[in-house]
Coordinates of C-alpha atoms in Angstrom, one line a residue:
X9 CA -39.7 49.3 19.7
X10 CA -40.0 52.3 17.3
X11 CA -37.8 52.6 14.3
X12 CA -38.1 56.4 14.2
X13 CA -34.6 58.0 14.1
X14 CA -33.4 61.6 14.7
X15 CA -30.5 63.2 12.8
X16 CA -27.4 63.2 14.9
X17 CA -25.3 66.2 15.1
X18 CA -21.7 66.4 14.0
X19 CA -20.2 65.3 17.2
X20 CA -22.6 62.3 17.6
X21 CA -21.9 61.3 14.1
X22 CA -18.1 61.4 14.6
X23 CA -18.4 59.3 17.8
X24 CA -20.4 56.7 16.0
X25 CA -17.8 55.9 13.5
X26 CA -15.1 54.9 16.0
X27 CA -14.8 52.6 19.0
X28 CA -14.8 54.3 22.4
X29 CA -12.9 52.6 25.3
X30 CA -16.0 51.0 26.7
X31 CA -16.8 49.6 23.2
X32 CA -13.4 48.3 22.9
X33 CA -13.6 46.5 26.3
X34 CA -16.9 45.0 25.3
X35 CA -15.5 43.9 22.0
X36 CA -12.6 42.1 23.7
X37 CA -15.1 40.3 25.9
X38 CA -17.3 39.4 23.1
X39 CA -14.3 38.3 21.0
X40 CA -13.1 36.0 23.7
X41 CA -16.7 34.6 24.0
X42 CA -16.8 33.9 20.3
X43 CA -13.3 32.5 20.2
X44 CA -14.0 30.1 23.1
X45 CA -15.7 27.5 21.1
X46 CA -12.9 27.4 18.4
X47 CA -10.4 27.5 21.3
X48 CA -12.0 24.3 22.9
X49 CA -12.4 22.8 19.3
X50 CA -8.9 23.4 18.3
X51 CA -7.4 22.0 21.5
X52 CA -9.6 18.9 21.5
X53 CA -9.0 18.5 17.8
X54 CA -5.3 18.6 18.4
X55 CA -5.5 16.2 21.3
X56 CA -7.9 13.7 19.7
X57 CA -5.2 11.5 18.2
X58 CA -3.4 11.1 21.6
X59 CA -6.8 10.7 23.4
X60 CA -7.9 7.9 21.0
X61 CA -4.6 6.0 21.6
X62 CA -4.6 6.7 25.3
X63 CA -8.1 5.5 26.0
X64 CA -8.1 2.8 23.2
X65 CA -11.3 4.1 21.5
X66 CA -12.9 4.0 18.2
X67 CA -15.6 6.6 19.3
X68 CA -13.1 9.5 19.3
X69 CA -15.6 11.5 17.2
X70 CA -17.6 12.3 20.4
X71 CA -14.6 13.9 22.0
X72 CA -15.1 16.7 19.4
X73 CA -18.7 16.5 18.8
X74 CA -20.0 15.6 22.3
X75 CA -20.6 19.3 23.1
X76 CA -23.0 19.6 20.1
X77 CA -25.6 17.4 22.1
X78 CA -26.2 19.8 25.1
X79 CA -25.5 22.8 22.9
X80 CA -28.3 21.8 20.4
X81 CA -30.6 20.8 23.2
X82 CA -30.0 24.2 25.2
X83 CA -30.0 26.6 22.2
X84 CA -33.9 27.0 21.7
X85 CA -34.2 27.8 25.4
X86 CA -31.2 30.1 25.4
X87 CA -32.4 32.2 22.4
X88 CA -35.9 32.6 24.1
X89 CA -34.4 33.4 27.4
X90 CA -32.0 35.8 25.9
X91 CA -34.8 37.8 24.2
X92 CA -36.9 37.8 27.4
X93 CA -34.5 38.3 30.1
X94 CA -31.4 39.8 28.7
X95 CA -28.5 38.5 26.5
X96 CA -25.7 39.1 29.0
X97 CA -27.6 37.2 31.8
X98 CA -28.0 34.2 29.6
X99 CA -24.6 34.2 28.3
X100 CA -23.1 34.3 31.8
X101 CA -25.2 31.3 33.0
X102 CA -24.3 29.3 29.9
X103 CA -20.6 30.0 30.3
X104 CA -20.7 29.0 34.0
X105 CA -22.2 25.6 33.2
X106 CA -19.8 25.2 30.4
X107 CA -16.9 25.7 32.9
X108 CA -18.2 22.9 35.1
X109 CA -18.1 20.7 32.1
X110 CA -14.5 21.7 31.4
X111 CA -13.4 20.9 34.8
X112 CA -15.1 17.5 34.8
X113 CA -13.3 16.7 31.4
X114 CA -10.0 17.9 32.8
X115 CA -10.1 15.5 35.9
X116 CA -11.6 12.5 34.1
X117 CA -9.8 9.2 34.6
X118 CA -11.9 7.2 32.1
X119 CA -13.4 8.0 28.6
X120 CA -17.0 8.0 29.7
X121 CA -16.4 10.7 32.1
X122 CA -14.4 12.6 29.8
X123 CA -17.2 12.6 27.1
X124 CA -19.6 13.6 30.0
X125 CA -17.6 16.7 30.6
X126 CA -17.2 17.6 27.1
X127 CA -21.0 17.2 26.6
X128 CA -21.7 19.6 29.6
X129 CA -19.1 22.0 28.2
X130 CA -21.4 22.3 25.2
X131 CA -23.6 24.6 27.2
X132 CA -21.4 27.6 26.2
X133 CA -22.0 26.7 22.5
X134 CA -25.1 29.0 22.9
X135 CA -23.0 32.0 23.9
X136 CA -21.7 32.3 20.3
X137 CA -25.1 33.6 18.7
X138 CA -25.9 35.6 21.8
X139 CA -22.4 37.6 21.4
X140 CA -23.3 38.4 17.8
X141 CA -26.7 39.4 18.8
X142 CA -25.3 41.7 21.6
X143 CA -23.0 43.4 19.0
X144 CA -26.1 44.8 17.2
X145 CA -27.2 46.2 20.5
X146 CA -24.2 47.8 22.0
X147 CA -22.2 49.1 19.1
X148 CA -23.1 52.3 16.9
X149 CA -24.8 51.5 13.8
X150 CA -21.7 52.2 11.6
X151 CA -19.6 50.0 13.6
X152 CA -21.9 46.9 13.7
X153 CA -20.7 45.5 10.6
X154 CA -17.0 46.0 11.6
X155 CA -17.6 44.5 15.0
X156 CA -19.3 41.6 13.5
X157 CA -16.4 41.1 11.2
X158 CA -13.9 41.3 14.2
X159 CA -16.0 38.6 16.0
X160 CA -15.9 36.5 13.0
X161 CA -12.1 36.9 12.7
X162 CA -11.8 35.1 16.2
X163 CA -11.7 31.9 14.2
X164 CA -8.6 33.1 12.4
X165 CA -7.1 34.5 15.6
X166 CA -7.5 31.1 17.4
X167 CA -6.2 29.3 14.2
X168 CA -3.1 31.5 14.1
X169 CA -2.0 31.4 17.7
X170 CA -3.9 28.4 19.0
X171 CA -2.2 25.8 17.1
X172 CA 1.3 26.8 18.5
X173 CA -0.1 27.0 22.0
X174 CA -1.8 23.6 21.6
X175 CA 1.4 22.2 20.1
X176 CA 3.4 23.4 23.1
X177 CA 0.8 21.9 25.5
X178 CA 0.5 18.7 23.6
X179 CA 4.1 18.2 23.1
X180 CA 5.1 19.1 26.6
X181 CA 2.1 18.3 28.9
X182 CA -0.1 15.9 26.9
X183 CA -3.9 16.2 26.4
X184 CA -4.4 16.9 30.1
X185 CA -2.5 20.3 29.6
X186 CA -4.8 21.0 26.8
X187 CA -7.8 20.2 28.8
X188 CA -6.8 22.4 31.8
X189 CA -5.9 25.2 29.4
X190 CA -9.6 25.1 28.2
X191 CA -10.8 25.4 31.8
X192 CA -8.5 28.6 32.3
X193 CA -9.9 30.0 29.0
X194 CA -13.5 29.7 30.0
X195 CA -12.8 31.1 33.5
X196 CA -11.3 34.2 31.9
X197 CA -14.1 34.5 29.4
X198 CA -16.7 34.4 32.2
X199 CA -14.7 37.2 34.1
X200 CA -14.6 39.4 31.0
X201 CA -18.5 38.8 30.4
X202 CA -19.2 40.0 34.0
X203 CA -16.9 43.0 33.9
X204 CA -16.9 44.3 30.5
X205 CA -20.2 43.5 28.6
X206 CA -23.3 45.8 29.3
X207 CA -26.7 44.2 29.3
X208 CA -28.8 44.9 26.1
X209 CA -31.8 47.0 26.6
X210 CA -33.6 45.0 23.8
X211 CA -36.4 42.7 25.1
X212 CA -39.1 40.6 23.6
X213 CA -42.6 41.5 24.9
X214 CA -43.5 37.9 25.7
X215 CA -42.5 36.8 29.3
X216 CA -43.4 33.0 29.1
X217 CA -41.0 30.2 28.2
X218 CA -42.5 27.7 25.8
X219 CA -41.1 24.7 27.5
X220 CA -42.9 22.1 25.5
X221 CA -41.9 23.6 22.2
X222 CA -38.2 23.7 23.5
X223 CA -38.3 20.2 24.4
X224 CA -39.6 19.1 21.0
X225 CA -37.2 21.4 19.0
X226 CA -34.1 20.9 21.2
X227 CA -34.8 17.3 22.0
X228 CA -35.6 16.4 18.4
X229 CA -32.5 17.9 17.0
X230 CA -30.3 16.4 19.8
X231 CA -31.8 13.0 19.0
X232 CA -30.9 13.5 15.3
X233 CA -27.4 14.4 16.2
X234 CA -26.9 11.5 18.5
X235 CA -28.3 9.1 16.0
X236 CA -26.0 10.6 13.3
X237 CA -23.1 10.4 15.7
X238 CA -23.5 6.9 16.5
X239 CA -24.4 5.9 12.9
X240 CA -20.9 4.6 11.9
X241 CA -20.7 2.5 15.0
X242 CA -24.2 1.1 15.0
X243 CA -24.6 1.0 11.2
X244 CA -26.4 3.5 9.1
X245 CA -29.3 1.1 8.4
X246 CA -29.5 -0.4 11.9
X247 CA -32.6 -0.1 13.9
X248 CA -31.0 1.9 16.7
X249 CA -29.8 4.5 14.3
X250 CA -33.0 4.8 12.4
X251 CA -35.0 5.1 15.6
X252 CA -33.1 7.9 17.1
X253 CA -32.9 9.8 13.9
X254 CA -36.6 9.1 13.1
X255 CA -37.9 10.0 16.5
X256 CA -35.8 13.2 16.3
X257 CA -37.4 14.1 13.0
X258 CA -40.9 13.3 14.5
X259 CA -40.3 15.7 17.3
X260 CA -39.2 18.5 15.1
X261 CA -42.2 17.9 12.8
X262 CA -44.6 17.9 15.9
X263 CA -42.9 21.3 16.9
X264 CA -44.1 23.1 13.8
X265 CA -47.9 22.7 14.4
X266 CA -47.6 23.1 18.2
X267 CA -45.6 26.2 17.7
X268 CA -48.2 27.8 15.2
X269 CA -50.7 27.6 18.0
X270 CA -48.6 28.7 21.0
X271 CA -49.5 31.9 22.7
X272 CA -45.9 32.8 23.3
X273 CA -43.9 30.8 20.7
X274 CA -40.5 29.9 21.3
X275 CA -39.6 30.6 17.7
X276 CA -42.1 32.6 15.8
X277 CA -42.8 30.7 12.5
X278 CA -43.4 34.0 10.7
X279 CA -39.7 34.7 11.1
X280 CA -38.6 31.5 9.5
X281 CA -41.1 31.7 6.7
X282 CA -39.7 35.0 5.3
X283 CA -37.7 34.2 2.2
X284 CA -34.8 36.4 3.0
X285 CA -34.4 34.6 6.5
X286 CA -34.8 30.9 5.6
X287 CA -32.6 31.2 2.4
X288 CA -29.8 33.0 4.5
X289 CA -30.1 30.3 7.2
X290 CA -29.9 27.6 4.6
X291 CA -27.1 28.7 2.3
X292 CA -25.0 30.1 5.0
X293 CA -25.4 27.3 7.5
X294 CA -24.5 24.7 4.9
X295 CA -21.4 26.5 3.8
X296 CA -20.2 27.4 7.5
X297 CA -21.0 24.0 8.9
X298 CA -19.0 22.3 6.1
X299 CA -16.2 24.7 6.4
X300 CA -15.8 24.2 10.2
X301 CA -16.0 20.3 9.7
X302 CA -12.9 20.3 7.5
X303 CA -10.7 20.6 10.6
X304 CA -11.7 17.0 11.3
X305 CA -9.7 15.9 8.2
X306 CA -6.6 18.1 8.5
X307 CA -6.0 17.5 12.3
X308 CA -6.2 13.7 12.0
X309 CA -4.3 13.6 8.7
X310 CA -1.3 15.7 10.0
X311 CA -1.2 14.3 13.7
X312 CA -1.8 10.7 13.1
X313 CA 1.3 8.5 12.9
X314 CA 2.5 7.0 9.5
X315 CA 2.5 3.3 9.6
X316 CA 2.9 1.6 6.3
X317 CA -0.3 -0.4 5.1
X318 CA -2.1 0.7 8.3
X319 CA -2.1 4.5 8.7
X320 CA -1.2 7.2 6.1
X321 CA -1.4 10.1 8.6
X322 CA 1.7 12.3 8.1
X323 CA 3.0 11.8 11.8
X324 CA 3.9 15.5 12.2
X325 CA 4.3 17.1 15.7
X326 CA 1.7 19.4 16.7
X327 CA 4.2 22.3 16.5
X328 CA 5.1 21.4 12.8
X329 CA 1.3 21.1 12.0
X330 CA 0.7 24.6 13.5
X331 CA 3.5 26.1 11.6
X332 CA 2.6 24.7 8.3
X333 CA -1.2 25.7 8.6
X334 CA -0.6 29.1 10.0
X335 CA -1.0 30.8 6.5
X336 CA -4.6 29.8 6.4
X337 CA -5.2 31.5 9.8
X338 CA -3.6 34.8 8.7
X339 CA -5.9 34.9 5.6
X340 CA -9.0 34.0 7.6
X341 CA -8.2 37.0 10.0
X342 CA -7.6 39.5 7.1
X343 CA -10.5 38.5 5.1
X344 CA -13.0 38.3 7.9
X345 CA -12.1 41.8 9.1
X346 CA -12.2 43.2 5.7
X347 CA -15.5 41.7 5.2
X348 CA -17.2 44.1 7.7
X349 CA -15.9 47.0 5.4
X350 CA -16.9 45.2 2.2
X351 CA -20.5 44.5 3.5
X352 CA -21.2 48.3 3.5
X353 CA -20.2 48.6 -0.2
X354 CA -20.9 45.1 -1.8
X355 CA -23.9 42.9 -1.9
X356 CA -23.5 40.4 0.9
X357 CA -24.7 37.7 -1.4
X358 CA -21.7 38.1 -3.6
X359 CA -19.4 37.9 -0.7
X360 CA -21.0 34.6 0.6
X361 CA -21.1 33.1 -2.9
X362 CA -17.3 34.1 -3.4
X363 CA -16.3 32.7 0.0
X364 CA -18.2 29.4 -0.9
X365 CA -16.5 29.1 -4.2
X366 CA -13.1 29.6 -2.8
X367 CA -13.5 26.9 -0.1
X368 CA -15.0 24.5 -2.5
X369 CA -12.0 24.8 -4.8
X370 CA -9.6 24.6 -2.0
X371 CA -10.9 21.5 -0.6
X372 CA -11.1 19.9 -4.1
X373 CA -7.3 20.7 -4.6
X374 CA -6.6 19.3 -1.1
X375 CA -8.4 16.0 -1.9
X376 CA -5.5 15.3 -4.4
X377 CA -2.7 17.3 -2.8
X378 CA -2.3 16.7 1.0
X379 CA 1.0 15.0 1.7
X380 CA 3.6 17.9 1.3
X381 CA 4.0 21.2 3.1
X382 CA 3.5 23.2 0.0
X383 CA 0.1 21.3 -0.4
X384 CA -1.1 22.9 2.9
X385 CA 0.3 26.3 2.0
X386 CA -1.7 26.1 -1.3
X387 CA -4.8 24.9 0.6
X388 CA -4.4 28.0 2.8
X389 CA -4.0 30.4 0.0
X390 CA -7.2 29.3 -1.7
X391 CA -9.5 28.3 1.1
X392 CA -8.3 30.9 3.8
X393 CA -10.0 34.0 2.3
X394 CA -13.0 31.9 1.6
X395 CA -13.5 30.8 5.0
X396 CA -13.0 34.3 6.3
X397 CA -15.7 35.5 3.9
X398 CA -18.2 32.8 5.0
X399 CA -18.0 33.2 8.6
X400 CA -17.8 37.0 8.7
X401 CA -20.6 37.7 6.2
X402 CA -23.1 35.2 7.9
X403 CA -23.9 37.3 11.0
X404 CA -24.0 40.6 8.9
X405 CA -26.6 39.0 6.5
X406 CA -28.7 38.0 9.6
X407 CA -28.6 41.7 10.8
X408 CA -29.7 42.8 7.4
X409 CA -32.6 40.5 7.5
X410 CA -34.3 40.9 10.9
X411 CA -35.5 43.5 13.4
X412 CA -33.5 44.1 16.5
X413 CA -35.9 42.3 18.9
X414 CA -35.6 39.3 16.6
X415 CA -31.8 39.1 16.5
X416 CA -31.3 36.7 19.4
X417 CA -33.9 34.3 17.9
X418 CA -32.6 34.6 14.4
X419 CA -28.9 34.0 15.4
X420 CA -30.0 31.1 17.6
X421 CA -31.9 29.5 14.9
X422 CA -29.2 29.8 12.4
X423 CA -26.7 28.5 14.9
X424 CA -28.8 25.4 15.5
X425 CA -29.1 24.7 11.7
X426 CA -25.3 25.2 11.4
X427 CA -24.5 22.9 14.4
X428 CA -26.5 20.1 13.1
X429 CA -25.1 20.4 9.6
X430 CA -21.6 20.6 11.1
X431 CA -22.3 17.4 13.2
X432 CA -23.7 15.7 10.1
X433 CA -20.8 16.5 7.8
X434 CA -18.2 15.8 10.4
X435 CA -19.6 12.3 11.2
X436 CA -20.0 11.6 7.4
X437 CA -16.4 12.5 7.1
X438 CA -15.4 10.0 9.9
X439 CA -17.6 7.3 8.1
X440 CA -16.0 8.0 4.7
X441 CA -12.4 8.0 6.1
X442 CA -13.1 4.8 8.0
X443 CA -14.2 3.0 4.7
X444 CA -10.4 3.1 3.8
X445 CA -9.0 2.5 7.2
X446 CA -7.9 -0.1 9.8
X447 CA -8.7 -0.7 13.5
X448 CA -5.8 -1.8 15.5
X449 CA -6.0 -2.5 19.3
X450 CA -9.1 -0.4 19.5
X451 CA -7.8 2.6 17.6
X452 CA -9.1 3.7 14.1
X453 CA -6.4 4.5 11.5
X454 CA -7.0 5.9 8.2
X455 CA -5.4 5.3 4.9
X456 CA -4.9 7.9 2.1
X457 CA -8.2 7.3 0.2
X458 CA -10.1 8.0 3.2
X459 CA -8.5 11.3 3.5
X460 CA -9.2 12.2 -0.2
X461 CA -12.8 11.1 0.4
X462 CA -13.1 13.3 3.5
X463 CA -11.9 16.5 1.6
X464 CA -14.2 15.8 -1.4
X465 CA -17.1 15.3 1.0
X466 CA -16.5 18.7 2.7
X467 CA -16.0 20.4 -0.9
X468 CA -19.3 19.0 -2.1
X469 CA -21.1 20.4 1.0
X470 CA -19.3 23.8 0.5
X471 CA -20.3 23.7 -3.2
X472 CA -24.0 23.1 -2.3
X473 CA -24.0 26.0 0.0
X474 CA -22.6 28.2 -2.7
X475 CA -25.3 27.2 -5.1
X476 CA -28.0 27.9 -2.5
X477 CA -26.9 31.5 -2.4
X478 CA -28.9 32.0 -5.7
X479 CA -32.1 31.5 -3.6
X480 CA -31.4 34.6 -1.3
X481 CA -33.2 37.9 -2.2
X482 CA -31.5 41.3 -1.8
X483 CA -31.6 43.1 1.5
X484 CA -30.7 46.6 2.9
X485 CA -27.1 47.2 3.7
X486 CA -25.9 46.8 7.3
X487 CA -25.3 50.6 7.9
X488 CA -29.1 51.3 7.0
X489 CA -30.7 49.0 9.5
X490 CA -31.8 49.7 13.0
X491 CA -28.9 49.0 15.4
X492 CA -26.8 50.7 18.1
X493 CA -29.7 51.0 20.8
X494 CA -27.2 51.1 23.6
X495 CA -24.5 53.2 21.9

């Protein structure tokens, strides 16, 4: 693809600075696609306390993390297929598979079937990075940053309205109502994708799928995720845990020399070797993965019952929890949208570091103050803008770092890294909280020290991500890169 550009006339320039009706429809469809994962995550997170008690399980972590298994396995294939055959086409297929998993989970009568459904639903995890990659292809250049910021703001939109919706569902219809709402949300998402999203004209020249490379990378990362997910149950030094994690690491290591010799590599190693690319992946994925993992602590803390000497949960209703935590969602939305504008004027490294510092401070404060309503308001005031900055600037930094034909591969690679980090941090949070907890009648309860430890663990991960920003070299601003091919 040539990067040669022609100077636009006045009318074309004006049109390129505002959203047309077709662009708005496409933005709504992509926004719903990006929001689908946090919608499902929020509803499952709100439901997990009730699910744990209903099914009498200590393995509740898989209810929220199960989708990461299939999502991690499929992402290498999805990002290559999107680059070869079209981003919309792959997005629709992944969403359709995810819808099947949602239905299975909604009708499940035992915990194993429920988890199987949640695992299958993880297929639409791959649609998030595809949506961000499509934004570069179908919006005018000067709107790419704004569109990416709006897509990132979806986590705040879901966080603002979603808790009240999930509260109503849980309080009146139980976890079944939440699961069926996920089914409806996925079905609407699929319809919007089919009707409103144009196919990207950007294609990779290679037309051959690297199946062996995909199995090594996707299978290896999935094995690592599974081993970590079971680590707290099997024991972190047990043979089963070390075997799964070890085999996963071995598969990923074998992927590297195999991929360097592949005629049509799944992921060009030359892309990952660029300093701007790998440093953005590392710093942003650590920060974003830890930020998303914090919901594990807050949801369980607010919704678990308060039972003296056994459970230090706050015992709030889902509605009260949603109301108290709404300020953080408002601030996430505002800061994420503003980030798209700021990225055209401020070095994105500064934005990422600022966001990371705010989330770090916020979670450190929460480790000591997390029992009163004003404590959560304070957490929102500090960490809300930070979270918005981190999640919104990440896709913009990737756009600044790669060529259009590399966008799907870059977004998919970053998503893989972030997903694994999120699973690792989330599972470690469960492990830390369980050290100061009690198992009663098959259900894991947590004491105050566990919640404090969970917040501190997330804060430490966010702090690490912030420090890693120093490794990232400067890049061109978003409005100077090649984009808007289908505009």
